[in-house]
GROMACS .gro file of C-alpha atoms in nm:
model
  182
    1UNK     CA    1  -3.286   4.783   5.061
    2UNK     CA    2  -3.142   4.883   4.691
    3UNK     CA    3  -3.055   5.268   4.667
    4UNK     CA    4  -3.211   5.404   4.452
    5UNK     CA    5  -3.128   5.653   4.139
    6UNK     CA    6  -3.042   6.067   4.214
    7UNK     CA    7  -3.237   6.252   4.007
    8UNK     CA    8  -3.098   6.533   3.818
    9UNK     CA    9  -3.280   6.806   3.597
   10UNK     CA   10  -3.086   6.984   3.353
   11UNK     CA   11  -3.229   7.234   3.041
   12UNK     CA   12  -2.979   7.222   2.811
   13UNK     CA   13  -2.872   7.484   2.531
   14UNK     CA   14  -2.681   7.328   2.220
   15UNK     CA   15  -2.562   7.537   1.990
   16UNK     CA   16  -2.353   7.298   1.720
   17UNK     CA   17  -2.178   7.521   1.443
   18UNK     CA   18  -1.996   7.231   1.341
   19UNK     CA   19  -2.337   7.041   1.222
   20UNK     CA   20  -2.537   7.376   1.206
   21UNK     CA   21  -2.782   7.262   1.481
   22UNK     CA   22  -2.941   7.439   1.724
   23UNK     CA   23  -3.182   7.306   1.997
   24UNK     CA   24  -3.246   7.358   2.375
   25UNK     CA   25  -3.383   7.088   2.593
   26UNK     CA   26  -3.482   6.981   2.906
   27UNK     CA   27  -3.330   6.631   3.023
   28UNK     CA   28  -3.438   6.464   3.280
   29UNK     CA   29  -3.091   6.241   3.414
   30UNK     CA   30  -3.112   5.923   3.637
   31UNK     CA   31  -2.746   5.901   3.806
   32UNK     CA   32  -2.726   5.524   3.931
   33UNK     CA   33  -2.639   5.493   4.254
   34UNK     CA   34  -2.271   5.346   4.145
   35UNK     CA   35  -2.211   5.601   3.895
   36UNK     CA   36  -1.995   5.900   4.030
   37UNK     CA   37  -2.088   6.249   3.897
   38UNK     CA   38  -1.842   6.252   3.637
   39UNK     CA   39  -1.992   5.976   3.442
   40UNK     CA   40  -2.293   6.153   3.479
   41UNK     CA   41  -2.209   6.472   3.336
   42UNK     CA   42  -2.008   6.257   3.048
   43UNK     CA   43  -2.336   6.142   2.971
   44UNK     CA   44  -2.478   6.493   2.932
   45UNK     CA   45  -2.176   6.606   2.697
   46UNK     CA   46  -2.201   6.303   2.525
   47UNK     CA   47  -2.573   6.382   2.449
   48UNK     CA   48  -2.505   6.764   2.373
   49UNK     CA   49  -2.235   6.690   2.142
   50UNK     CA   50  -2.480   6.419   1.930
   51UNK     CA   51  -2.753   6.602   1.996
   52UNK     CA   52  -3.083   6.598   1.840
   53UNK     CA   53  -3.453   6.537   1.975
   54UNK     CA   54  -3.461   6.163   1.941
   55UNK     CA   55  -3.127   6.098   2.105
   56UNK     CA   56  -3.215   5.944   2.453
   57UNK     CA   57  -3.084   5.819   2.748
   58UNK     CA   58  -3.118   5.442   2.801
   59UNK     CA   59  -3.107   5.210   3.109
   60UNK     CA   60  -2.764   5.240   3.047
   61UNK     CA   61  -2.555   5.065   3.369
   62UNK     CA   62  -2.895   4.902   3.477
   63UNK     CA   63  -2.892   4.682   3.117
   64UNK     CA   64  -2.579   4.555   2.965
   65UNK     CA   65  -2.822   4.555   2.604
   66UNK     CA   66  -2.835   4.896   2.582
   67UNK     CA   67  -2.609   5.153   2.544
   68UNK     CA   68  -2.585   5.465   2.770
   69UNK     CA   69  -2.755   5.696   2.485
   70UNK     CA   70  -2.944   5.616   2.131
   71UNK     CA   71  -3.141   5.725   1.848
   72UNK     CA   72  -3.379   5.460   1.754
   73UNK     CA   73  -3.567   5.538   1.496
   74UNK     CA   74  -3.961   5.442   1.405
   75UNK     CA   75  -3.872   5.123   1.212
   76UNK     CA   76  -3.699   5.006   1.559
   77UNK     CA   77  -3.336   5.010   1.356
   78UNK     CA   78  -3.054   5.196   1.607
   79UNK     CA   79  -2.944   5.519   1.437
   80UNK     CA   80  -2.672   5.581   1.686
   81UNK     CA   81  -2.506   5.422   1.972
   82UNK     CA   82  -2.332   5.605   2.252
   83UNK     CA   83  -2.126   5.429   2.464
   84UNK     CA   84  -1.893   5.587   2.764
   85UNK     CA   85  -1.580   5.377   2.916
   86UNK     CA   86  -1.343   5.095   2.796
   87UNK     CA   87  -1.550   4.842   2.654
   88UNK     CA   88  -1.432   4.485   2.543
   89UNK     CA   89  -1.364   4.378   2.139
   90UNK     CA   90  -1.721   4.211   2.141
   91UNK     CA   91  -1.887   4.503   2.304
   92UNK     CA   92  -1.722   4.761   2.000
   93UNK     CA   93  -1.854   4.486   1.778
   94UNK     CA   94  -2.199   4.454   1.915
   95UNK     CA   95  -2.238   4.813   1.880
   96UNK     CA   96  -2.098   4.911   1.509
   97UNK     CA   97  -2.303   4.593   1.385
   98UNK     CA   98  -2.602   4.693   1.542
   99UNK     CA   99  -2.634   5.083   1.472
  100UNK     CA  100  -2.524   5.286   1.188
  101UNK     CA  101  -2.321   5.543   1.374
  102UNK     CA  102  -2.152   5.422   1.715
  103UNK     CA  103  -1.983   5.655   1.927
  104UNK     CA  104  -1.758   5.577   2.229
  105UNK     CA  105  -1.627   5.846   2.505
  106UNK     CA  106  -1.303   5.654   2.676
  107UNK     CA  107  -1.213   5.822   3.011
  108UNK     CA  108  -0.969   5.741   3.286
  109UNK     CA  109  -0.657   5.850   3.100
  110UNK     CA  110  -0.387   5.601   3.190
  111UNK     CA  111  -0.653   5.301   3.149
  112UNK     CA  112  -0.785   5.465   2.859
  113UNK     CA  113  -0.454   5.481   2.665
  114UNK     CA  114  -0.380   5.127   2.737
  115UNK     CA  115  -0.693   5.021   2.619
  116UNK     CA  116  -0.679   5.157   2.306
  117UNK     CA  117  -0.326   5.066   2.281
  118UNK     CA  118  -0.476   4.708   2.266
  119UNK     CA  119  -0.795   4.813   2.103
  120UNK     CA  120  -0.696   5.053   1.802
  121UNK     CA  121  -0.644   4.746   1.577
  122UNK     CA  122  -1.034   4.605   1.618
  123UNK     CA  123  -1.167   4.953   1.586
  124UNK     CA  124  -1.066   5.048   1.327
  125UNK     CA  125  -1.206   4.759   1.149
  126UNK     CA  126  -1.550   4.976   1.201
  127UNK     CA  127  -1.572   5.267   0.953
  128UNK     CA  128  -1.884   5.342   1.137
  129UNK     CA  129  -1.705   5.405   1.511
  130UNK     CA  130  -1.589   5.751   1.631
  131UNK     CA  131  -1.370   5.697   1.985
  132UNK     CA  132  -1.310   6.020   2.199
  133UNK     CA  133  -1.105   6.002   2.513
  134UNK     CA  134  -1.176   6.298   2.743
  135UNK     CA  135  -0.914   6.412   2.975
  136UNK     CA  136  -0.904   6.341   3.399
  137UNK     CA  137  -0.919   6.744   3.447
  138UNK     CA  138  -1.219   6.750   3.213
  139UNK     CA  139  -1.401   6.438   3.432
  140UNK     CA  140  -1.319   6.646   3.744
  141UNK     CA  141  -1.373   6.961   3.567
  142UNK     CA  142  -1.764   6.844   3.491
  143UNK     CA  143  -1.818   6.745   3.878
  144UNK     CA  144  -1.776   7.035   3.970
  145UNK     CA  145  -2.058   7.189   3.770
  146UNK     CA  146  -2.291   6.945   3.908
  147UNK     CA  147  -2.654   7.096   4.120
  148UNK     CA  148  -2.971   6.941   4.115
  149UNK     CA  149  -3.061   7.158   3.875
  150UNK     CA  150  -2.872   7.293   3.592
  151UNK     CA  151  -2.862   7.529   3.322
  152UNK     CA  152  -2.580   7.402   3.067
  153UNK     CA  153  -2.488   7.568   2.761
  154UNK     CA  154  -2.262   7.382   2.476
  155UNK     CA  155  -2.110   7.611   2.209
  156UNK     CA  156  -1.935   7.375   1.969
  157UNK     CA  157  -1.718   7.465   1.687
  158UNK     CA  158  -1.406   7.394   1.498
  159UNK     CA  159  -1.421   7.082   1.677
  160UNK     CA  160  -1.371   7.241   2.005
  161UNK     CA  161  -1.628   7.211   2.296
  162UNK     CA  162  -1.751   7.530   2.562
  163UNK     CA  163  -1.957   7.426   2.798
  164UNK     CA  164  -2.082   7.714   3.027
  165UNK     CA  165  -2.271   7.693   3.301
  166UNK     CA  166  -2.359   8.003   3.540
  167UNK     CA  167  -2.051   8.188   3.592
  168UNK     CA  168  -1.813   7.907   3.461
  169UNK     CA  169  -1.708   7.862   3.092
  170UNK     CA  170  -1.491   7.572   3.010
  171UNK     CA  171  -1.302   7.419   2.711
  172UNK     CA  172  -1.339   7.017   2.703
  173UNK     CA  173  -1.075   6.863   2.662
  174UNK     CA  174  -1.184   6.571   2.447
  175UNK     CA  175  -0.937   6.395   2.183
  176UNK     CA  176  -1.017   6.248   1.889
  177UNK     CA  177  -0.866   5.919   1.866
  178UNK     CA  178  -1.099   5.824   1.580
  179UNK     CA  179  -1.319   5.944   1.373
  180UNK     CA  180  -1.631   5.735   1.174
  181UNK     CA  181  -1.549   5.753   0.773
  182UNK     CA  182  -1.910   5.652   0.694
   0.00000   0.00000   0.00000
């Protein structure tokens, strides 16, 4: 018998300086059963730092057509594509042709840096595609925040991430490697 998804519950407080947005939500996250907690919580950050109330998770690892988060909007056209890991040329392709703003967060920082080693040429043939690359002591760092139920709060300015969540307040450690010119 398949396992099936963990469900997660998590009411989320953005508050985006940067972008001058403000919103608190409740999300309702699906961890597949071969997705480790870090991914997870990447998704969440991923979401927080993007955020706005049409930005939605997807099937994500369950459909290889989808990406893990998007904004579709009422014409069916993809606003924005999210995408965590170390995709393949015709996956970075597939998603800054198909959406107007793609987003990637590449983790696993010695496999991360050679992929983008090899990759930095074809992306930046997208002006559309912004690449992060978050840090192995941030992936950890986010695990360790992880209940059933949380109560996350993202403060995010200068560029710079907080995420706090109870008694624990943490700086993200998430790069830049680039950054959409659209």
């Amino acid at each position: 018998m398949a396992q099936k998804a963990t469900i997660y519950k998590a009411d989320v407080n953005v508050a985006n300086m940067d972008s001058d947005l403000y919103l608190d939500q409740s999300l309702t996250i699906a961890q597949h059963p071969s997705e480790t907690l870090q991914r997870m919580m990447l998704r969440i950050v991923a979401w927080a730092m993007h955020a706005n109330e049409q930005l939605t998770f997807t099937k994500g690892l369950c459909d290889e057509d989808e990406p893990e988060l998007w904004q579709v909007n009422y014409s069916d056209e993809i606003e924005v594509w999210i995408d965590l890991g170390l995709p393949d040329e015709k996956r970075l392709k597939k998603a800054s042709v198909r959406a107007q703003q793609a987003v990637l967060f590449a983790y696993g920082e010695n496999a991360a840096s050679q992929w983008w080693t090899q990759q930095k040429s074809t992306a930046q043939k997208y002006n559309n595609l912004s690449i992060y690359r978050v840090s192995d002591e941030t992936m950890a760092a986010l695990a360790d925040l992880v209940t059933r139920t949380m109560q996350l709060q993202f403060s995010i300015s200068d560029g710079q991430v907080w995420l706090s969540c109870g008694e624990q307040s943490l700086l993200l450690d998430i790069e830049t490697w680039q950054e959409a010119s659209h």
